[in-house]
Amino acid sequence: MSEPVMVELRLIEQTFRLATTADKKEELERAGQLLNEKFHEIRRNAPRTEHNKLVIMVALSLMQEVLTLNKSLQEYAHCERLLSTIMQDVEKIV
């Protein structure tokens, strides 16, 4: 198990001190970077929108991406099962 560390991140124009582990620190920092990029992208598209509304828009956008990825993974798993069944059938024939 990796040792616990504190990470200070500037996220969506606020500073946060977060606990993580040494082996997850880089991943957390990258996640923060992606969050900030999404925030600034949405801010560019809606420059007059209130900060709190922008945060909600970012959260919704990220959740849509999660749902899309989850659907893709489910479809991939289904295809993998079908391919496995086909391979078993082919092996029986050969």
mmCIF file of N, CA, C and O in Angstrom:
data_model
loop_
_atom_site.group_PDB
_atom_site.id
_atom_site.type_symbol
_atom_site.label_atom_id
_atom_site.label_comp_id
_atom_site.label_asym_id
_atom_site.label_seq_id
_atom_site.Cartn_x
_atom_site.Cartn_y
_atom_site.Cartn_z
ATOM 1 N N MET A 1 0.838 -1.187 0.000
ATOM 2 C CA MET A 1 0.000 0.000 0.000
ATOM 3 C C MET A 1 0.872 1.235 0.000
ATOM 4 O O MET A 1 1.879 1.311 0.686
ATOM 5 N N SER A 2 0.497 2.209 -0.769
ATOM 6 C CA SER A 2 1.260 3.430 -0.914
ATOM 7 C C SER A 2 1.013 4.366 0.273
ATOM 8 O O SER A 2 -0.053 4.361 0.870
ATOM 9 N N GLU A 3 2.000 5.169 0.566
ATOM 10 C CA GLU A 3 1.874 6.062 1.729
ATOM 11 C C GLU A 3 0.933 7.227 1.445
ATOM 12 O O GLU A 3 0.844 7.712 0.317
ATOM 13 N N PRO A 4 0.193 7.682 2.469
ATOM 14 C CA PRO A 4 -0.733 8.810 2.282
ATOM 15 C C PRO A 4 0.033 10.119 2.082
ATOM 16 O O PRO A 4 1.078 10.329 2.691
ATOM 17 N N VAL A 5 -0.507 10.952 1.211
ATOM 18 C CA VAL A 5 0.073 12.274 0.965
ATOM 19 C C VAL A 5 -1.053 13.295 0.834
ATOM 20 O O VAL A 5 -2.185 12.949 0.533
ATOM 21 N N MET A 6 -0.710 14.557 1.064
ATOM 22 C CA MET A 6 -1.650 15.659 0.853
ATOM 23 C C MET A 6 -1.263 16.347 -0.454
ATOM 24 O O MET A 6 -0.090 16.547 -0.734
ATOM 25 N N VAL A 7 -2.271 16.689 -1.229
ATOM 26 C CA VAL A 7 -2.050 17.380 -2.496
ATOM 27 C C VAL A 7 -2.859 18.666 -2.470
ATOM 28 O O VAL A 7 -4.025 18.652 -2.089
ATOM 29 N N GLU A 8 -2.223 19.758 -2.852
ATOM 30 C CA GLU A 8 -2.937 21.025 -2.947
ATOM 31 C C GLU A 8 -3.179 21.310 -4.426
ATOM 32 O O GLU A 8 -2.233 21.379 -5.207
ATOM 33 N N LEU A 9 -4.448 21.430 -4.773
ATOM 34 C CA LEU A 9 -4.825 21.658 -6.163
ATOM 35 C C LEU A 9 -5.667 22.917 -6.283
ATOM 36 O O LEU A 9 -6.502 23.200 -5.429
ATOM 37 N N ARG A 10 -5.460 23.625 -7.369
ATOM 38 C CA ARG A 10 -6.313 24.768 -7.712
ATOM 39 C C ARG A 10 -7.340 24.229 -8.707
ATOM 40 O O ARG A 10 -7.016 23.899 -9.845
ATOM 41 N N LEU A 11 -8.585 24.109 -8.244
ATOM 42 C CA LEU A 11 -9.654 23.535 -9.052
ATOM 43 C C LEU A 11 -10.776 24.540 -9.205
ATOM 44 O O LEU A 11 -11.315 25.036 -8.208
ATOM 45 N N ILE A 12 -11.128 24.829 -10.426
ATOM 46 C CA ILE A 12 -12.235 25.732 -10.729
ATOM 47 C C ILE A 12 -12.136 27.008 -9.885
ATOM 48 O O ILE A 12 -13.061 27.409 -9.196
ATOM 49 N N GLU A 13 -10.927 27.602 -9.906
ATOM 50 C CA GLU A 13 -10.644 28.891 -9.261
ATOM 51 C C GLU A 13 -10.717 28.849 -7.736
ATOM 52 O O GLU A 13 -10.896 29.870 -7.095
ATOM 53 N N GLN A 14 -10.579 27.678 -7.147
ATOM 54 C CA GLN A 14 -10.516 27.542 -5.701
ATOM 55 C C GLN A 14 -9.406 26.552 -5.352
ATOM 56 O O GLN A 14 -9.119 25.637 -6.117
ATOM 57 N N THR A 15 -8.805 26.744 -4.187
ATOM 58 C CA THR A 15 -7.732 25.856 -3.755
ATOM 59 C C THR A 15 -8.281 24.805 -2.801
ATOM 60 O O THR A 15 -9.053 25.109 -1.898
ATOM 61 N N PHE A 16 -7.869 23.556 -3.045
ATOM 62 C CA PHE A 16 -8.298 22.430 -2.225
ATOM 63 C C PHE A 16 -7.078 21.647 -1.761
ATOM 64 O O PHE A 16 -6.147 21.440 -2.533
ATOM 65 N N ARG A 17 -7.105 21.221 -0.516
ATOM 66 C CA ARG A 17 -6.102 20.283 0.010
ATOM 67 C C ARG A 17 -6.794 18.930 0.103
ATOM 68 O O ARG A 17 -7.787 18.786 0.807
ATOM 69 N N LEU A 18 -6.264 17.968 -0.632
ATOM 70 C CA LEU A 18 -6.900 16.659 -0.724
ATOM 71 C C LEU A 18 -5.940 15.561 -0.282
ATOM 72 O O LEU A 18 -4.743 15.605 -0.586
ATOM 73 N N ALA A 19 -6.483 14.580 0.401
ATOM 74 C CA ALA A 19 -5.686 13.421 0.791
ATOM 75 C C ALA A 19 -5.748 12.379 -0.319
ATOM 76 O O ALA A 19 -6.794 12.151 -0.922
ATOM 77 N N THR A 20 -4.622 11.768 -0.581
ATOM 78 C CA THR A 20 -4.535 10.685 -1.549
ATOM 79 C C THR A 20 -3.363 9.806 -1.149
ATOM 80 O O THR A 20 -2.831 9.940 -0.051
ATOM 81 N N THR A 21 -2.965 8.922 -2.032
ATOM 82 C CA THR A 21 -1.767 8.122 -1.783
ATOM 83 C C THR A 21 -0.718 8.506 -2.816
ATOM 84 O O THR A 21 -1.045 9.052 -3.878
ATOM 85 N N ALA A 22 0.532 8.220 -2.500
ATOM 86 C CA ALA A 22 1.632 8.606 -3.386
ATOM 87 C C ALA A 22 1.447 8.034 -4.790
ATOM 88 O O ALA A 22 1.719 8.717 -5.783
ATOM 89 N N ASP A 23 0.943 6.797 -4.878
ATOM 90 C CA ASP A 23 0.787 6.188 -6.201
ATOM 91 C C ASP A 23 -0.410 6.742 -6.977
ATOM 92 O O ASP A 23 -0.502 6.556 -8.180
ATOM 93 N N LYS A 24 -1.315 7.445 -6.307
ATOM 94 C CA LYS A 24 -2.485 8.035 -6.973
ATOM 95 C C LYS A 24 -2.342 9.549 -7.161
ATOM 96 O O LYS A 24 -3.190 10.184 -7.783
ATOM 97 N N LYS A 25 -1.274 10.134 -6.637
ATOM 98 C CA LYS A 25 -1.099 11.592 -6.679
ATOM 99 C C LYS A 25 -1.110 12.132 -8.107
ATOM 100 O O LYS A 25 -1.825 13.082 -8.418
ATOM 101 N N GLU A 26 -0.318 11.529 -8.973
ATOM 102 C CA GLU A 26 -0.232 12.004 -10.365
ATOM 103 C C GLU A 26 -1.587 11.907 -11.064
ATOM 104 O O GLU A 26 -1.987 12.806 -11.803
ATOM 105 N N GLU A 27 -2.312 10.825 -10.808
ATOM 106 C CA GLU A 27 -3.636 10.634 -11.395
ATOM 107 C C GLU A 27 -4.610 11.710 -10.911
ATOM 108 O O GLU A 27 -5.398 12.252 -11.692
ATOM 109 N N LEU A 28 -4.552 12.036 -9.628
ATOM 110 C CA LEU A 28 -5.407 13.081 -9.064
ATOM 111 C C LEU A 28 -5.077 14.440 -9.671
ATOM 112 O O LEU A 28 -5.973 15.211 -10.029
ATOM 113 N N GLU A 29 -3.792 14.722 -9.817
ATOM 114 C CA GLU A 29 -3.381 15.986 -10.437
ATOM 115 C C GLU A 29 -3.849 16.068 -11.884
ATOM 116 O O GLU A 29 -4.309 17.124 -12.334
ATOM 117 N N ARG A 30 -3.764 14.973 -12.603
ATOM 118 C CA ARG A 30 -4.239 14.950 -14.005
ATOM 119 C C ARG A 30 -5.748 15.144 -14.062
ATOM 120 O O ARG A 30 -6.255 15.860 -14.916
ATOM 121 N N ALA A 31 -6.478 14.521 -13.129
ATOM 122 C CA ALA A 31 -7.930 14.703 -13.070
ATOM 123 C C ALA A 31 -8.263 16.172 -12.808
ATOM 124 O O ALA A 31 -9.182 16.723 -13.426
ATOM 125 N N GLY A 32 -7.522 16.799 -11.926
ATOM 126 C CA GLY A 32 -7.728 18.226 -11.656
ATOM 127 C C GLY A 32 -7.457 19.080 -12.880
ATOM 128 O O GLY A 32 -8.188 20.027 -13.168
ATOM 129 N N GLN A 33 -6.427 18.732 -13.615
ATOM 130 C CA GLN A 33 -6.100 19.459 -14.843
ATOM 131 C C GLN A 33 -7.235 19.333 -15.859
ATOM 132 O O GLN A 33 -7.644 20.321 -16.479
ATOM 133 N N LEU A 34 -7.760 18.130 -16.026
ATOM 134 C CA LEU A 34 -8.868 17.916 -16.960
ATOM 135 C C LEU A 34 -10.124 18.661 -16.518
ATOM 136 O O LEU A 34 -10.853 19.226 -17.342
ATOM 137 N N LEU A 35 -10.380 18.674 -15.221
ATOM 138 C CA LEU A 35 -11.524 19.414 -14.684
ATOM 139 C C LEU A 35 -11.389 20.904 -14.998
ATOM 140 O O LEU A 35 -12.346 21.536 -15.458
ATOM 141 N N ASN A 36 -10.209 21.458 -14.770
ATOM 142 C CA ASN A 36 -9.988 22.875 -15.061
ATOM 143 C C ASN A 36 -10.125 23.176 -16.556
ATOM 144 O O ASN A 36 -10.689 24.209 -16.937
ATOM 145 N N GLU A 37 -9.631 22.269 -17.390
ATOM 146 C CA GLU A 37 -9.756 22.470 -18.836
ATOM 147 C C GLU A 37 -11.227 22.498 -19.246
ATOM 148 O O GLU A 37 -11.639 23.343 -20.047
ATOM 149 N N LYS A 38 -12.021 21.579 -18.696
ATOM 150 C CA LYS A 38 -13.450 21.532 -19.013
ATOM 151 C C LYS A 38 -14.132 22.809 -18.526
ATOM 152 O O LYS A 38 -14.962 23.396 -19.221
ATOM 153 N N PHE A 39 -13.784 23.264 -17.336
ATOM 154 C CA PHE A 39 -14.358 24.489 -16.785
ATOM 155 C C PHE A 39 -14.061 25.684 -17.699
ATOM 156 O O PHE A 39 -14.959 26.462 -18.033
ATOM 157 N N HIS A 40 -12.800 25.815 -18.119
ATOM 158 C CA HIS A 40 -12.423 26.953 -18.967
ATOM 159 C C HIS A 40 -13.055 26.851 -20.356
ATOM 160 O O HIS A 40 -13.424 27.873 -20.953
ATOM 161 N N GLU A 41 -13.220 25.650 -20.864
ATOM 162 C CA GLU A 41 -13.895 25.447 -22.151
ATOM 163 C C GLU A 41 -15.348 25.935 -22.061
ATOM 164 O O GLU A 41 -15.824 26.672 -22.931
ATOM 165 N N ILE A 42 -16.030 25.543 -21.011
ATOM 166 C CA ILE A 42 -17.427 25.942 -20.854
ATOM 167 C C ILE A 42 -17.524 27.436 -20.571
ATOM 168 O O ILE A 42 -18.421 28.115 -21.076
ATOM 169 N N ARG A 43 -16.575 27.974 -19.818
ATOM 170 C CA ARG A 43 -16.569 29.416 -19.544
ATOM 171 C C ARG A 43 -16.388 30.214 -20.838
ATOM 172 O O ARG A 43 -17.025 31.251 -21.025
ATOM 173 N N ARG A 44 -15.534 29.725 -21.739
ATOM 174 C CA ARG A 44 -15.345 30.418 -23.026
ATOM 175 C C ARG A 44 -16.649 30.433 -23.820
ATOM 176 O O ARG A 44 -16.947 31.414 -24.499
ATOM 177 N N ASN A 45 -17.408 29.349 -23.742
ATOM 178 C CA ASN A 45 -18.660 29.258 -24.483
ATOM 179 C C ASN A 45 -19.809 30.005 -23.819
ATOM 180 O O ASN A 45 -20.813 30.297 -24.479
ATOM 181 N N ALA A 46 -19.691 30.279 -22.527
ATOM 182 C CA ALA A 46 -20.747 30.983 -21.782
ATOM 183 C C ALA A 46 -20.093 31.958 -20.802
ATOM 184 O O ALA A 46 -20.173 31.785 -19.577
ATOM 185 N N PRO A 47 -19.437 33.003 -21.327
ATOM 186 C CA PRO A 47 -18.620 33.884 -20.478
ATOM 187 C C PRO A 47 -19.399 34.674 -19.425
ATOM 188 O O PRO A 47 -18.819 35.071 -18.422
ATOM 189 N N ARG A 48 -20.671 34.879 -19.611
ATOM 190 C CA ARG A 48 -21.445 35.680 -18.663
ATOM 191 C C ARG A 48 -22.205 34.834 -17.639
ATOM 192 O O ARG A 48 -22.946 35.365 -16.820
ATOM 193 N N THR A 49 -22.022 33.527 -17.702
ATOM 194 C CA THR A 49 -22.733 32.632 -16.799
ATOM 195 C C THR A 49 -22.109 32.694 -15.401
ATOM 196 O O THR A 49 -20.891 32.760 -15.256
ATOM 197 N N GLU A 50 -22.959 32.652 -14.387
ATOM 198 C CA GLU A 50 -22.497 32.686 -13.000
ATOM 199 C C GLU A 50 -21.593 31.491 -12.703
ATOM 200 O O GLU A 50 -21.784 30.412 -13.248
ATOM 201 N N HIS A 51 -20.656 31.711 -11.782
ATOM 202 C CA HIS A 51 -19.688 30.683 -11.410
ATOM 203 C C HIS A 51 -20.373 29.374 -10.998
ATOM 204 O O HIS A 51 -20.008 28.302 -11.480
ATOM 205 N N ASN A 52 -21.357 29.453 -10.115
ATOM 206 C CA ASN A 52 -22.033 28.244 -9.630
ATOM 207 C C ASN A 52 -22.726 27.490 -10.759
ATOM 208 O O ASN A 52 -22.731 26.257 -10.784
ATOM 209 N N LYS A 53 -23.308 28.218 -11.675
ATOM 210 C CA LYS A 53 -23.956 27.565 -12.814
ATOM 211 C C LYS A 53 -22.926 26.900 -13.720
ATOM 212 O O LYS A 53 -23.173 25.815 -14.261
ATOM 213 N N LEU A 54 -21.775 27.542 -13.877
ATOM 214 C CA LEU A 54 -20.704 26.938 -14.676
ATOM 215 C C LEU A 54 -20.258 25.620 -14.062
ATOM 216 O O LEU A 54 -20.025 24.642 -14.777
ATOM 217 N N VAL A 55 -20.130 25.597 -12.738
ATOM 218 C CA VAL A 55 -19.712 24.374 -12.053
ATOM 219 C C VAL A 55 -20.716 23.252 -12.316
ATOM 220 O O VAL A 55 -20.332 22.109 -12.601
ATOM 221 N N ILE A 56 -22.006 23.565 -12.257
ATOM 222 C CA ILE A 56 -23.038 22.564 -12.533
ATOM 223 C C ILE A 56 -22.961 22.111 -13.989
ATOM 224 O O ILE A 56 -23.079 20.908 -14.291
ATOM 225 N N MET A 57 -22.726 23.040 -14.895
ATOM 226 C CA MET A 57 -22.608 22.684 -16.308
ATOM 227 C C MET A 57 -21.414 21.753 -16.534
ATOM 228 O O MET A 57 -21.489 20.810 -17.328
ATOM 229 N N VAL A 58 -20.303 22.019 -15.842
ATOM 230 C CA VAL A 58 -19.129 21.153 -15.938
ATOM 231 C C VAL A 58 -19.468 19.756 -15.423
ATOM 232 O O VAL A 58 -19.161 18.749 -16.064
ATOM 233 N N ALA A 59 -20.120 19.690 -14.268
ATOM 234 C CA ALA A 59 -20.485 18.399 -13.685
ATOM 235 C C ALA A 59 -21.390 17.609 -14.631
ATOM 236 O O ALA A 59 -21.187 16.410 -14.848
ATOM 237 N N LEU A 60 -22.372 18.277 -15.204
ATOM 238 C CA LEU A 60 -23.278 17.600 -16.133
ATOM 239 C C LEU A 60 -22.543 17.106 -17.382
ATOM 240 O O LEU A 60 -22.776 15.992 -17.850
ATOM 241 N N SER A 61 -21.673 17.936 -17.895
ATOM 242 C CA SER A 61 -20.911 17.555 -19.084
ATOM 243 C C SER A 61 -20.045 16.328 -18.795
ATOM 244 O O SER A 61 -19.995 15.386 -19.595
ATOM 245 N N LEU A 62 -19.378 16.335 -17.648
ATOM 246 C CA LEU A 62 -18.535 15.196 -17.289
ATOM 247 C C LEU A 62 -19.359 13.931 -17.053
ATOM 248 O O LEU A 62 -18.943 12.833 -17.430
ATOM 249 N N MET A 63 -20.523 14.079 -16.454
ATOM 250 C CA MET A 63 -21.373 12.910 -16.229
ATOM 251 C C MET A 63 -21.889 12.348 -17.552
ATOM 252 O O MET A 63 -22.007 11.133 -17.710
ATOM 253 N N GLN A 64 -22.178 13.226 -18.521
ATOM 254 C CA GLN A 64 -22.577 12.732 -19.841
ATOM 255 C C GLN A 64 -21.447 11.908 -20.455
ATOM 256 O O GLN A 64 -21.694 10.861 -21.059
ATOM 257 N N GLU A 65 -20.216 12.373 -20.293
ATOM 258 C CA GLU A 65 -19.070 11.627 -20.810
ATOM 259 C C GLU A 65 -18.953 10.275 -20.111
ATOM 260 O O GLU A 65 -18.678 9.258 -20.759
ATOM 261 N N VAL A 66 -19.158 10.248 -18.792
ATOM 262 C CA VAL A 66 -19.100 8.991 -18.043
ATOM 263 C C VAL A 66 -20.161 8.022 -18.550
ATOM 264 O O VAL A 66 -19.888 6.837 -18.777
ATOM 265 N N LEU A 67 -21.388 8.517 -18.731
ATOM 266 C CA LEU A 67 -22.471 7.657 -19.220
ATOM 267 C C LEU A 67 -22.183 7.120 -20.616
ATOM 268 O O LEU A 67 -22.440 5.948 -20.910
ATOM 269 N N THR A 68 -21.635 7.955 -21.478
ATOM 270 C CA THR A 68 -21.276 7.526 -22.827
ATOM 271 C C THR A 68 -20.197 6.450 -22.787
ATOM 272 O O THR A 68 -20.295 5.433 -23.491
ATOM 273 N N LEU A 69 -19.185 6.661 -21.958
ATOM 274 C CA LEU A 69 -18.114 5.663 -21.835
ATOM 275 C C LEU A 69 -18.646 4.361 -21.246
ATOM 276 O O LEU A 69 -18.270 3.270 -21.690
ATOM 277 N N ASN A 70 -19.525 4.469 -20.263
ATOM 278 C CA ASN A 70 -20.107 3.277 -19.653
ATOM 279 C C ASN A 70 -20.909 2.483 -20.681
ATOM 280 O O ASN A 70 -20.815 1.256 -20.750
ATOM 281 N N LYS A 71 -21.683 3.183 -21.499
ATOM 282 C CA LYS A 71 -22.458 2.520 -22.545
ATOM 283 C C LYS A 71 -21.529 1.828 -23.537
ATOM 284 O O LYS A 71 -21.772 0.691 -23.945
ATOM 285 N N SER A 72 -20.451 2.495 -23.907
ATOM 286 C CA SER A 72 -19.481 1.905 -24.830
ATOM 287 C C SER A 72 -18.853 0.652 -24.233
ATOM 288 O O SER A 72 -18.679 -0.357 -24.927
ATOM 289 N N LEU A 73 -18.522 0.697 -22.946
ATOM 290 C CA LEU A 73 -17.940 -0.474 -22.288
ATOM 291 C C LEU A 73 -18.924 -1.631 -22.235
ATOM 292 O O LEU A 73 -18.541 -2.787 -22.423
ATOM 293 N N GLN A 74 -20.186 -1.333 -21.992
ATOM 294 C CA GLN A 74 -21.204 -2.380 -21.973
ATOM 295 C C GLN A 74 -21.355 -3.006 -23.349
ATOM 296 O O GLN A 74 -21.485 -4.231 -23.472
ATOM 297 N N GLU A 75 -21.342 -2.175 -24.393
ATOM 298 C CA GLU A 75 -21.439 -2.695 -25.754
ATOM 299 C C GLU A 75 -20.218 -3.538 -26.094
ATOM 300 O O GLU A 75 -20.328 -4.585 -26.735
ATOM 301 N N TYR A 76 -19.049 -3.097 -25.642
ATOM 302 C CA TYR A 76 -17.820 -3.847 -25.875
ATOM 303 C C TYR A 76 -17.896 -5.203 -25.189
ATOM 304 O O TYR A 76 -17.550 -6.229 -25.790
ATOM 305 N N ALA A 77 -18.366 -5.227 -23.946
ATOM 306 C CA ALA A 77 -18.486 -6.490 -23.206
ATOM 307 C C ALA A 77 -19.455 -7.429 -23.911
ATOM 308 O O ALA A 77 -19.209 -8.641 -23.994
ATOM 309 N N HIS A 78 -20.538 -6.884 -24.435
ATOM 310 C CA HIS A 78 -21.507 -7.697 -25.171
ATOM 311 C C HIS A 78 -20.861 -8.300 -26.420
ATOM 312 O O HIS A 78 -21.019 -9.496 -26.703
ATOM 313 N N CYS A 79 -20.125 -7.497 -27.152
ATOM 314 C CA CYS A 79 -19.432 -7.990 -28.354
ATOM 315 C C CYS A 79 -18.402 -9.058 -27.993
ATOM 316 O O CYS A 79 -18.245 -10.046 -28.715
ATOM 317 N N GLU A 80 -17.728 -8.835 -26.882
ATOM 318 C CA GLU A 80 -16.732 -9.805 -26.431
ATOM 319 C C GLU A 80 -17.386 -11.161 -26.121
ATOM 320 O O GLU A 80 -16.863 -12.210 -26.479
ATOM 321 N N ARG A 81 -18.558 -11.132 -25.469
ATOM 322 C CA ARG A 81 -19.287 -12.369 -25.176
ATOM 323 C C ARG A 81 -19.735 -13.061 -26.470
ATOM 324 O O ARG A 81 -19.623 -14.275 -26.602
ATOM 325 N N LEU A 82 -20.240 -12.272 -27.427
ATOM 326 C CA LEU A 82 -20.653 -12.846 -28.711
ATOM 327 C C LEU A 82 -19.474 -13.485 -29.438
ATOM 328 O O LEU A 82 -19.597 -14.595 -29.982
ATOM 329 N N LEU A 83 -18.370 -12.802 -29.438
ATOM 330 C CA LEU A 83 -17.175 -13.322 -30.103
ATOM 331 C C LEU A 83 -16.713 -14.611 -29.433
ATOM 332 O O LEU A 83 -16.344 -15.576 -30.117
ATOM 333 N N SER A 84 -16.774 -14.652 -28.134
ATOM 334 C CA SER A 84 -16.394 -15.864 -27.402
ATOM 335 C C SER A 84 -17.301 -17.035 -27.781
ATOM 336 O O SER A 84 -16.829 -18.154 -28.011
ATOM 337 N N THR A 85 -18.593 -16.773 -27.869
ATOM 338 C CA THR A 85 -19.554 -17.813 -28.263
ATOM 339 C C THR A 85 -19.268 -18.298 -29.683
ATOM 340 O O THR A 85 -19.275 -19.503 -29.949
ATOM 341 N N ILE A 86 -19.003 -17.377 -30.580
ATOM 342 C CA ILE A 86 -18.691 -17.735 -31.973
ATOM 343 C C ILE A 86 -17.424 -18.579 -32.027
ATOM 344 O O ILE A 86 -17.370 -19.589 -32.720
ATOM 345 N N MET A 87 -16.410 -18.176 -31.257
ATOM 346 C CA MET A 87 -15.150 -18.924 -31.242
ATOM 347 C C MET A 87 -15.357 -20.344 -30.706
ATOM 348 O O MET A 87 -14.786 -21.298 -31.237
ATOM 349 N N GLN A 88 -16.196 -20.482 -29.690
ATOM 350 C CA GLN A 88 -16.493 -21.815 -29.156
ATOM 351 C C GLN A 88 -17.190 -22.674 -30.205
ATOM 352 O O GLN A 88 -16.875 -23.853 -30.360
ATOM 353 N N ASP A 89 -18.136 -22.062 -30.922
ATOM 354 C CA ASP A 89 -18.846 -22.788 -31.986
ATOM 355 C C ASP A 89 -17.886 -23.220 -33.088
ATOM 356 O O ASP A 89 -17.983 -24.342 -33.600
ATOM 357 N N VAL A 90 -16.968 -22.341 -33.458
ATOM 358 C CA VAL A 90 -15.988 -22.655 -34.503
ATOM 359 C C VAL A 90 -15.084 -23.786 -34.040
ATOM 360 O O VAL A 90 -14.781 -24.713 -34.810
ATOM 361 N N GLU A 91 -14.672 -23.763 -32.799
ATOM 362 C CA GLU A 91 -13.792 -24.810 -32.265
ATOM 363 C C GLU A 91 -14.498 -26.172 -32.270
ATOM 364 O O GLU A 91 -13.871 -27.213 -32.505
ATOM 365 N N LYS A 92 -15.808 -26.165 -31.992
ATOM 366 C CA LYS A 92 -16.570 -27.419 -32.025
ATOM 367 C C LYS A 92 -16.641 -27.978 -33.444
ATOM 368 O O LYS A 92 -16.593 -29.196 -33.649
ATOM 369 N N ILE A 93 -16.773 -27.093 -34.417
ATOM 370 C CA ILE A 93 -16.880 -27.516 -35.817
ATOM 371 C C ILE A 93 -15.537 -28.028 -36.324
ATOM 372 O O ILE A 93 -15.490 -29.013 -37.049
ATOM 373 N N VAL A 94 -14.470 -27.372 -35.951
ATOM 374 C CA VAL A 94 -13.128 -27.732 -36.435
ATOM 375 C C VAL A 94 -12.621 -28.877 -35.660
ATOM 376 O O VAL A 94 -12.555 -29.923 -35.602
#
